């Protein structure tokens, strides 16, 4: 065992010791997590990405097949509207005919008629479409992961710590936990709360085990309704607290799902309306991916893959759009 392997093993031991707590603590003890990577750490579990881990994953990838795990952005798409956040908007700033009429660049009728100019702009909440939650998205008692306080680190231009710009390019082993398929369903029922037993069932169904540093994607089947926003957004199934603790204890680096809110409602924890988010983000330093399109992976029974994703470096933001790509592992 070389020095890198020894260090990674020690880090995993620390993570497990920090995660192994009585069942009651999952629901009652809510304090911001301290990073095992030091007082200045802003990455949390993303520290598990290394040149060695990337090389191991990419060596197993079959690049002849690529799965796009992102959704389209369009006016009227599902979005987090319950809190009054802006919906996705798209508008044209330049059109071929408009350029001739307006002549905004002063090129004249003949040039504008020859050069057909199209331009557009968008406006949206950072949690629209397929996106990754940064560690500053939710905190506890005025602090975010690793005890960075809003009073000290949140300015008018965003957070100075744990912002979306800190998220590195992600290359890791990906695992699909297809809950509906494991339960012989097309889609999970409305408001269904995914349990640790459900996750274990999906692992057994796919004949896989979770490993330290995995990107764990959870399918509820709700993505089939994505084109119908009202149906997609209403009464979504999602993760429960014990399931979140199971993933954290298993060493998951990132967790994600195909639904709008990741976790199930109503909350299991009194005084906290998003306990799964605060547990994963603020307590464990585990980013969350939401609105991932997992349907093609499910269709092809691709449960283990190389996960590759890059998110926009939105400085100080609490989330950013991400374009995840999955390359199936080589067989045999």
mmCIF file of C-alpha atoms in Angstrom:
data_model
loop_
_atom_site.group_PDB
_atom_site.id
_atom_site.type_symbol
_atom_site.label_atom_id
_atom_site.label_comp_id
_atom_site.label_asym_id
_atom_site.label_seq_id
_atom_site.Cartn_x
_atom_site.Cartn_y
_atom_site.Cartn_z
ATOM 1 C CA UNK A 1 0.000 0.000 0.000
ATOM 2 C CA UNK A 2 1.530 3.325 -1.091
ATOM 3 C CA UNK A 3 1.346 6.649 0.780
ATOM 4 C CA UNK A 4 -1.569 7.953 -1.337
ATOM 5 C CA UNK A 5 -3.627 4.850 -0.563
ATOM 6 C CA UNK A 6 -2.811 5.143 3.137
ATOM 7 C CA UNK A 7 -3.880 8.809 3.228
ATOM 8 C CA UNK A 8 -7.132 8.054 1.386
ATOM 9 C CA UNK A 9 -7.836 5.180 3.805
ATOM 10 C CA UNK A 10 -7.282 7.452 6.799
ATOM 11 C CA UNK A 11 -9.619 10.080 5.311
ATOM 12 C CA UNK A 12 -12.294 7.441 4.767
ATOM 13 C CA UNK A 13 -11.928 6.272 8.382
ATOM 14 C CA UNK A 14 -12.404 9.865 9.572
ATOM 15 C CA UNK A 15 -15.486 10.268 7.358
ATOM 16 C CA UNK A 16 -16.998 7.043 8.648
ATOM 17 C CA UNK A 17 -16.296 7.928 12.275
ATOM 18 C CA UNK A 18 -17.940 11.311 11.750
ATOM 19 C CA UNK A 19 -20.916 9.671 10.039
ATOM 20 C CA UNK A 20 -21.541 6.801 12.431
ATOM 21 C CA UNK A 21 -23.882 8.240 14.995
ATOM 22 C CA UNK A 22 -26.961 6.939 16.763
ATOM 23 C CA UNK A 23 -30.139 6.875 14.723
ATOM 24 C CA UNK A 24 -31.594 9.662 16.852
ATOM 25 C CA UNK A 25 -28.810 12.013 15.791
ATOM 26 C CA UNK A 26 -29.980 11.861 12.171
ATOM 27 C CA UNK A 27 -33.229 13.481 13.206
ATOM 28 C CA UNK A 28 -32.203 15.575 16.204
ATOM 29 C CA UNK A 29 -28.533 16.601 16.140
ATOM 30 C CA UNK A 30 -28.244 19.388 13.576
ATOM 31 C CA UNK A 31 -24.911 21.167 13.666
ATOM 32 C CA UNK A 32 -22.698 22.230 10.788
ATOM 33 C CA UNK A 33 -20.035 19.702 9.876
ATOM 34 C CA UNK A 34 -16.307 20.260 10.369
ATOM 35 C CA UNK A 35 -14.243 19.274 7.343
ATOM 36 C CA UNK A 36 -11.607 16.555 7.890
ATOM 37 C CA UNK A 37 -9.596 18.385 5.204
ATOM 38 C CA UNK A 38 -8.931 21.428 7.374
ATOM 39 C CA UNK A 39 -10.435 24.719 8.526
ATOM 40 C CA UNK A 40 -10.089 26.399 5.115
ATOM 41 C CA UNK A 41 -11.634 23.560 3.099
ATOM 42 C CA UNK A 42 -14.473 24.510 0.744
ATOM 43 C CA UNK A 43 -14.845 21.234 -1.182
ATOM 44 C CA UNK A 44 -16.079 18.707 1.355
ATOM 45 C CA UNK A 45 -16.354 15.245 -0.173
ATOM 46 C CA UNK A 46 -15.191 16.609 -3.540
ATOM 47 C CA UNK A 47 -11.694 16.287 -2.069
ATOM 48 C CA UNK A 48 -12.022 12.590 -2.874
ATOM 49 C CA UNK A 49 -11.356 13.408 -6.543
ATOM 50 C CA UNK A 50 -7.663 12.911 -7.312
ATOM 51 C CA UNK A 51 -5.529 12.368 -10.402
ATOM 52 C CA UNK A 52 -5.319 8.703 -9.437
ATOM 53 C CA UNK A 53 -9.080 8.275 -8.953
ATOM 54 C CA UNK A 54 -9.810 9.994 -12.271
ATOM 55 C CA UNK A 55 -7.333 7.761 -14.088
ATOM 56 C CA UNK A 56 -8.842 4.590 -12.616
ATOM 57 C CA UNK A 57 -12.360 5.586 -13.653
ATOM 58 C CA UNK A 58 -11.488 6.712 -17.158
ATOM 59 C CA UNK A 59 -9.486 3.541 -17.803
ATOM 60 C CA UNK A 60 -12.702 1.550 -17.324
ATOM 61 C CA UNK A 61 -14.893 3.722 -19.568
ATOM 62 C CA UNK A 62 -16.302 2.589 -22.901
ATOM 63 C CA UNK A 63 -16.263 5.787 -24.961
ATOM 64 C CA UNK A 64 -18.256 4.326 -27.840
ATOM 65 C CA UNK A 65 -21.441 5.121 -25.898
ATOM 66 C CA UNK A 66 -22.270 8.377 -24.108
ATOM 67 C CA UNK A 67 -25.368 9.169 -22.054
ATOM 68 C CA UNK A 68 -26.428 12.790 -21.649
ATOM 69 C CA UNK A 69 -27.966 13.123 -18.184
ATOM 70 C CA UNK A 70 -29.158 16.716 -18.574
ATOM 71 C CA UNK A 71 -32.555 18.152 -19.480
ATOM 72 C CA UNK A 72 -33.558 20.763 -22.049
ATOM 73 C CA UNK A 73 -34.186 24.338 -20.914
ATOM 74 C CA UNK A 74 -37.384 25.870 -22.290
ATOM 75 C CA UNK A 75 -40.020 28.431 -21.358
ATOM 76 C CA UNK A 76 -42.591 26.716 -19.165
ATOM 77 C CA UNK A 77 -40.184 24.039 -17.927
ATOM 78 C CA UNK A 78 -40.532 22.715 -14.377
ATOM 79 C CA UNK A 79 -38.701 24.826 -11.806
ATOM 80 C CA UNK A 80 -38.681 25.538 -8.102
ATOM 81 C CA UNK A 81 -41.578 27.982 -7.976
ATOM 82 C CA UNK A 82 -42.973 27.391 -4.483
ATOM 83 C CA UNK A 83 -40.656 29.991 -2.938
ATOM 84 C CA UNK A 84 -41.346 32.580 -5.646
ATOM 85 C CA UNK A 85 -38.066 32.119 -7.512
ATOM 86 C CA UNK A 86 -37.985 33.260 -11.154
ATOM 87 C CA UNK A 87 -38.915 30.765 -13.829
ATOM 88 C CA UNK A 88 -36.728 30.181 -16.861
ATOM 89 C CA UNK A 89 -37.139 32.945 -19.437
ATOM 90 C CA UNK A 90 -35.754 33.185 -22.960
ATOM 91 C CA UNK A 91 -35.992 36.063 -25.380
ATOM 92 C CA UNK A 92 -34.505 37.149 -28.665
ATOM 93 C CA UNK A 93 -32.138 40.113 -28.630
ATOM 94 C CA UNK A 94 -31.371 40.013 -32.368
ATOM 95 C CA UNK A 95 -33.142 38.457 -35.357
ATOM 96 C CA UNK A 96 -32.260 38.512 -39.068
ATOM 97 C CA UNK A 97 -35.214 40.781 -39.944
ATOM 98 C CA UNK A 98 -34.852 42.918 -36.829
ATOM 99 C CA UNK A 99 -31.200 43.591 -37.639
ATOM 100 C CA UNK A 100 -32.223 45.036 -40.992
ATOM 101 C CA UNK A 101 -34.903 47.245 -39.445
ATOM 102 C CA UNK A 102 -32.966 48.438 -36.374
ATOM 103 C CA UNK A 103 -29.487 48.617 -37.920
ATOM 104 C CA UNK A 104 -28.047 48.598 -34.361
ATOM 105 C CA UNK A 105 -24.464 48.059 -35.534
ATOM 106 C CA UNK A 106 -24.718 50.681 -38.242
ATOM 107 C CA UNK A 107 -23.866 48.273 -41.044
ATOM 108 C CA UNK A 108 -26.623 49.358 -43.383
ATOM 109 C CA UNK A 109 -29.448 47.601 -45.196
ATOM 110 C CA UNK A 110 -27.393 45.589 -47.691
ATOM 111 C CA UNK A 111 -24.907 44.201 -45.131
ATOM 112 C CA UNK A 112 -27.601 43.386 -42.575
ATOM 113 C CA UNK A 113 -29.639 41.631 -45.274
ATOM 114 C CA UNK A 114 -26.578 39.560 -46.218
ATOM 115 C CA UNK A 115 -25.419 38.692 -42.649
ATOM 116 C CA UNK A 116 -28.333 37.051 -40.846
ATOM 117 C CA UNK A 117 -27.755 37.872 -37.163
ATOM 118 C CA UNK A 118 -29.436 35.904 -34.342
ATOM 119 C CA UNK A 119 -28.864 36.577 -30.630
ATOM 120 C CA UNK A 120 -30.721 35.682 -27.448
ATOM 121 C CA UNK A 121 -30.654 36.013 -23.669
ATOM 122 C CA UNK A 122 -31.889 33.994 -20.705
ATOM 123 C CA UNK A 123 -32.874 34.595 -17.093
ATOM 124 C CA UNK A 124 -33.397 31.898 -14.486
ATOM 125 C CA UNK A 125 -33.018 30.708 -10.912
ATOM 126 C CA UNK A 126 -29.653 28.966 -10.425
ATOM 127 C CA UNK A 127 -31.495 25.786 -9.429
ATOM 128 C CA UNK A 128 -33.249 25.494 -12.807
ATOM 129 C CA UNK A 129 -32.785 22.419 -14.951
ATOM 130 C CA UNK A 130 -30.039 19.895 -14.294
ATOM 131 C CA UNK A 131 -27.871 21.553 -11.666
ATOM 132 C CA UNK A 132 -25.576 20.918 -8.727
ATOM 133 C CA UNK A 133 -26.151 22.424 -5.294
ATOM 134 C CA UNK A 134 -23.042 24.055 -3.840
ATOM 135 C CA UNK A 135 -22.237 23.592 -0.148
ATOM 136 C CA UNK A 136 -23.498 27.098 0.666
ATOM 137 C CA UNK A 137 -27.047 26.325 -0.531
ATOM 138 C CA UNK A 138 -28.328 25.410 2.922
ATOM 139 C CA UNK A 139 -26.770 25.906 6.324
ATOM 140 C CA UNK A 140 -27.664 25.604 9.981
ATOM 141 C CA UNK A 141 -27.918 28.464 12.479
ATOM 142 C CA UNK A 142 -26.298 30.991 10.134
ATOM 143 C CA UNK A 143 -23.346 28.801 9.146
ATOM 144 C CA UNK A 144 -22.601 26.676 6.088
ATOM 145 C CA UNK A 145 -20.369 23.613 5.845
ATOM 146 C CA UNK A 146 -17.078 23.901 7.740
ATOM 147 C CA UNK A 147 -18.396 26.723 9.950
ATOM 148 C CA UNK A 148 -18.290 29.623 7.502
ATOM 149 C CA UNK A 149 -20.798 32.142 8.839
ATOM 150 C CA UNK A 150 -23.119 34.283 6.764
ATOM 151 C CA UNK A 151 -22.210 37.318 8.865
ATOM 152 C CA UNK A 152 -18.555 37.030 7.871
ATOM 153 C CA UNK A 153 -18.588 35.479 4.419
ATOM 154 C CA UNK A 154 -21.825 36.487 2.647
ATOM 155 C CA UNK A 155 -21.670 39.797 0.781
ATOM 156 C CA UNK A 156 -23.915 41.583 -1.684
ATOM 157 C CA UNK A 157 -22.159 39.763 -4.547
ATOM 158 C CA UNK A 158 -22.574 36.272 -3.093
ATOM 159 C CA UNK A 159 -20.735 33.949 -0.751
ATOM 160 C CA UNK A 160 -16.976 34.253 -0.296
ATOM 161 C CA UNK A 161 -16.819 30.576 0.685
ATOM 162 C CA UNK A 162 -18.215 27.328 -0.736
ATOM 163 C CA UNK A 163 -19.549 29.032 -3.876
ATOM 164 C CA UNK A 164 -20.385 27.222 -7.102
ATOM 165 C CA UNK A 165 -17.089 28.388 -8.608
ATOM 166 C CA UNK A 166 -15.208 26.068 -6.224
ATOM 167 C CA UNK A 167 -16.759 22.911 -7.715
ATOM 168 C CA UNK A 168 -14.039 21.177 -9.760
ATOM 169 C CA UNK A 169 -14.526 19.160 -12.942
ATOM 170 C CA UNK A 170 -16.091 15.929 -11.744
ATOM 171 C CA UNK A 171 -14.727 12.587 -12.917
ATOM 172 C CA UNK A 172 -15.775 9.654 -10.765
ATOM 173 C CA UNK A 173 -17.443 6.279 -10.680
ATOM 174 C CA UNK A 174 -21.160 6.698 -11.171
ATOM 175 C CA UNK A 175 -23.810 4.334 -9.848
ATOM 176 C CA UNK A 176 -27.490 4.328 -10.808
ATOM 177 C CA UNK A 177 -29.886 3.152 -8.114
ATOM 178 C CA UNK A 178 -33.046 2.451 -10.099
ATOM 179 C CA UNK A 179 -35.637 2.274 -7.318
ATOM 180 C CA UNK A 180 -38.768 1.790 -9.492
ATOM 181 C CA UNK A 181 -37.201 -0.975 -11.559
ATOM 182 C CA UNK A 182 -35.936 -2.763 -8.441
ATOM 183 C CA UNK A 183 -39.477 -2.584 -7.028
ATOM 184 C CA UNK A 184 -41.015 -3.630 -10.375
ATOM 185 C CA UNK A 185 -42.687 -0.255 -10.895
ATOM 186 C CA UNK A 186 -42.674 2.328 -13.686
ATOM 187 C CA UNK A 187 -42.482 5.263 -11.291
ATOM 188 C CA UNK A 188 -42.541 5.692 -7.522
ATOM 189 C CA UNK A 189 -45.888 6.781 -6.020
ATOM 190 C CA UNK A 190 -46.566 10.422 -5.205
ATOM 191 C CA UNK A 191 -44.749 11.621 -2.071
ATOM 192 C CA UNK A 192 -42.996 8.262 -1.687
ATOM 193 C CA UNK A 193 -40.099 8.528 0.784
ATOM 194 C CA UNK A 194 -37.130 6.442 -0.349
ATOM 195 C CA UNK A 195 -35.641 4.380 2.477
ATOM 196 C CA UNK A 196 -32.261 2.819 3.115
ATOM 197 C CA UNK A 197 -33.909 -0.539 2.425
ATOM 198 C CA UNK A 198 -34.932 0.735 -1.033
ATOM 199 C CA UNK A 199 -31.342 1.727 -1.792
ATOM 200 C CA UNK A 200 -30.061 -1.666 -0.663
ATOM 201 C CA UNK A 201 -32.697 -3.365 -2.824
ATOM 202 C CA UNK A 202 -31.571 -1.368 -5.866
ATOM 203 C CA UNK A 203 -27.932 -2.256 -5.179
ATOM 204 C CA UNK A 204 -28.832 -5.940 -4.967
ATOM 205 C CA UNK A 205 -30.908 -5.635 -8.146
ATOM 206 C CA UNK A 206 -27.926 -4.197 -10.049
ATOM 207 C CA UNK A 207 -25.404 -6.490 -8.331
ATOM 208 C CA UNK A 208 -23.282 -3.551 -7.184
ATOM 209 C CA UNK A 209 -21.754 -2.201 -3.998
ATOM 210 C CA UNK A 210 -21.112 1.442 -3.220
ATOM 211 C CA UNK A 211 -17.523 2.630 -2.985
ATOM 212 C CA UNK A 212 -15.846 5.655 -1.473
ATOM 213 C CA UNK A 213 -16.021 8.599 -3.873
ATOM 214 C CA UNK A 214 -19.038 7.428 -5.882
ATOM 215 C CA UNK A 215 -21.511 9.724 -7.612
ATOM 216 C CA UNK A 216 -24.799 8.059 -6.677
ATOM 217 C CA UNK A 217 -27.750 8.836 -8.942
ATOM 218 C CA UNK A 218 -31.221 7.830 -7.752
ATOM 219 C CA UNK A 219 -34.049 7.231 -10.190
ATOM 220 C CA UNK A 220 -37.636 7.796 -9.080
ATOM 221 C CA UNK A 221 -39.143 7.628 -12.580
ATOM 222 C CA UNK A 222 -40.572 11.133 -12.252
ATOM 223 C CA UNK A 223 -38.516 12.396 -15.214
ATOM 224 C CA UNK A 224 -41.041 10.811 -17.574
ATOM 225 C CA UNK A 225 -43.356 13.723 -16.682
ATOM 226 C CA UNK A 226 -40.773 16.478 -17.233
ATOM 227 C CA UNK A 227 -42.469 17.930 -20.317
ATOM 228 C CA UNK A 228 -45.625 18.516 -18.254
ATOM 229 C CA UNK A 229 -44.440 20.918 -15.574
ATOM 230 C CA UNK A 230 -47.498 20.811 -13.335
ATOM 231 C CA UNK A 231 -47.475 17.037 -13.154
ATOM 232 C CA UNK A 232 -43.711 16.810 -12.697
ATOM 233 C CA UNK A 233 -43.602 19.308 -9.837
ATOM 234 C CA UNK A 234 -46.552 18.009 -7.811
ATOM 235 C CA UNK A 235 -46.122 15.555 -4.923
ATOM 236 C CA UNK A 236 -42.718 14.300 -5.994
ATOM 237 C CA UNK A 237 -41.195 11.183 -4.444
ATOM 238 C CA UNK A 238 -37.773 11.698 -2.911
ATOM 239 C CA UNK A 239 -35.110 10.680 -0.441
ATOM 240 C CA UNK A 240 -35.678 10.218 3.281
ATOM 241 C CA UNK A 241 -33.259 10.912 6.124
ATOM 242 C CA UNK A 242 -32.199 7.326 6.804
ATOM 243 C CA UNK A 243 -31.500 6.832 3.111
ATOM 244 C CA UNK A 244 -29.360 9.996 3.105
ATOM 245 C CA UNK A 245 -27.430 8.712 6.116
ATOM 246 C CA UNK A 246 -26.918 5.349 4.387
ATOM 247 C CA UNK A 247 -25.335 7.075 1.375
ATOM 248 C CA UNK A 248 -23.153 9.321 3.537
ATOM 249 C CA UNK A 249 -21.936 6.370 5.606
ATOM 250 C CA UNK A 250 -21.177 4.431 2.416
ATOM 251 C CA UNK A 251 -18.736 7.158 1.343
ATOM 252 C CA UNK A 252 -20.781 8.785 -1.435
ATOM 253 C CA UNK A 253 -19.075 11.902 -2.801
ATOM 254 C CA UNK A 254 -22.099 13.350 -4.663
ATOM 255 C CA UNK A 255 -25.741 12.288 -4.626
ATOM 256 C CA UNK A 256 -28.362 13.125 -7.215
ATOM 257 C CA UNK A 257 -31.810 12.277 -8.501
ATOM 258 C CA UNK A 258 -34.274 12.858 -11.329
ATOM 259 C CA UNK A 259 -36.831 14.836 -9.329
ATOM 260 C CA UNK A 260 -37.230 18.526 -8.524
ATOM 261 C CA UNK A 261 -36.436 18.685 -4.829
ATOM 262 C CA UNK A 262 -34.309 15.551 -4.237
ATOM 263 C CA UNK A 263 -35.883 14.901 -0.836
ATOM 264 C CA UNK A 264 -39.434 13.909 0.039
ATOM 265 C CA UNK A 265 -41.960 16.127 1.787
ATOM 266 C CA UNK A 266 -43.303 16.752 4.337
ATOM 267 C CA UNK A 267 -40.173 16.937 6.477
ATOM 268 C CA UNK A 268 -39.344 14.223 8.986
ATOM 269 C CA UNK A 269 -37.593 16.684 11.298
ATOM 270 C CA UNK A 270 -39.446 19.228 13.392
ATOM 271 C CA UNK A 271 -38.216 22.765 12.825
ATOM 272 C CA UNK A 272 -36.415 21.974 9.562
ATOM 273 C CA UNK A 273 -38.310 21.903 6.255
ATOM 274 C CA UNK A 274 -35.358 20.503 4.242
ATOM 275 C CA UNK A 275 -33.474 18.170 6.621
ATOM 276 C CA UNK A 276 -31.991 15.997 3.857
ATOM 277 C CA UNK A 277 -30.443 19.058 2.229
ATOM 278 C CA UNK A 278 -29.000 20.416 5.465
ATOM 279 C CA UNK A 279 -27.750 16.955 6.430
ATOM 280 C CA UNK A 280 -25.929 16.312 3.147
ATOM 281 C CA UNK A 281 -24.737 19.826 2.331
ATOM 282 C CA UNK A 282 -24.117 21.490 5.694
ATOM 283 C CA UNK A 283 -23.332 18.508 7.884
ATOM 284 C CA UNK A 284 -21.575 16.069 5.545
ATOM 285 C CA UNK A 285 -20.184 18.263 2.746
ATOM 286 C CA UNK A 286 -21.890 16.238 0.007
ATOM 287 C CA UNK A 287 -23.142 18.207 -3.044
ATOM 288 C CA UNK A 288 -26.537 17.344 -4.544
ATOM 289 C CA UNK A 289 -27.468 17.066 -8.229
ATOM 290 C CA UNK A 290 -31.133 17.586 -9.094
ATOM 291 C CA UNK A 291 -33.273 17.156 -12.231
ATOM 292 C CA UNK A 292 -30.920 14.609 -13.777
ATOM 293 C CA UNK A 293 -32.312 12.691 -16.738
ATOM 294 C CA UNK A 294 -31.701 9.046 -15.879
ATOM 295 C CA UNK A 295 -34.171 7.475 -18.288
ATOM 296 C CA UNK A 296 -31.705 6.276 -20.927
ATOM 297 C CA UNK A 297 -29.429 4.753 -18.288
ATOM 298 C CA UNK A 298 -32.440 2.894 -16.897
ATOM 299 C CA UNK A 299 -33.612 1.802 -20.349
ATOM 300 C CA UNK A 300 -30.228 0.278 -21.139
ATOM 301 C CA UNK A 301 -29.730 -1.149 -17.629
ATOM 302 C CA UNK A 302 -26.493 0.828 -17.279
ATOM 303 C CA UNK A 303 -25.948 0.875 -13.539
ATOM 304 C CA UNK A 304 -22.189 1.500 -13.337
ATOM 305 C CA UNK A 305 -20.403 4.123 -15.394
ATOM 306 C CA UNK A 306 -17.811 6.867 -15.593
ATOM 307 C CA UNK A 307 -19.497 10.086 -14.513
ATOM 308 C CA UNK A 308 -18.080 13.241 -16.102
ATOM 309 C CA UNK A 309 -19.543 16.660 -15.375
ATOM 310 C CA UNK A 310 -18.586 20.305 -15.460
ATOM 311 C CA UNK A 311 -20.725 23.012 -13.860
ATOM 312 C CA UNK A 312 -20.693 26.744 -14.579
ATOM 313 C CA UNK A 313 -18.296 28.680 -12.361
ATOM 314 C CA UNK A 314 -20.854 31.112 -10.974
ATOM 315 C CA UNK A 315 -18.827 32.978 -8.379
ATOM 316 C CA UNK A 316 -20.501 33.076 -4.970
ATOM 317 C CA UNK A 317 -23.617 31.254 -6.201
ATOM 318 C CA UNK A 318 -25.402 28.470 -4.340
ATOM 319 C CA UNK A 319 -25.895 26.272 -7.436
ATOM 320 C CA UNK A 320 -24.953 26.052 -11.081
ATOM 321 C CA UNK A 321 -26.195 24.260 -14.202
ATOM 322 C CA UNK A 322 -24.237 21.086 -14.937
ATOM 323 C CA UNK A 323 -23.998 18.908 -18.066
ATOM 324 C CA UNK A 324 -23.362 15.373 -16.761
ATOM 325 C CA UNK A 325 -22.206 12.691 -19.189
ATOM 326 C CA UNK A 326 -22.081 8.973 -18.385
ATOM 327 C CA UNK A 327 -19.808 6.507 -20.183
ATOM 328 C CA UNK A 328 -20.645 2.874 -19.405
ATOM 329 C CA UNK A 329 -17.910 0.736 -17.960
ATOM 330 C CA UNK A 330 -16.320 -1.862 -20.195
ATOM 331 C CA UNK A 331 -17.784 -5.317 -19.824
ATOM 332 C CA UNK A 332 -15.719 -8.216 -18.579
#
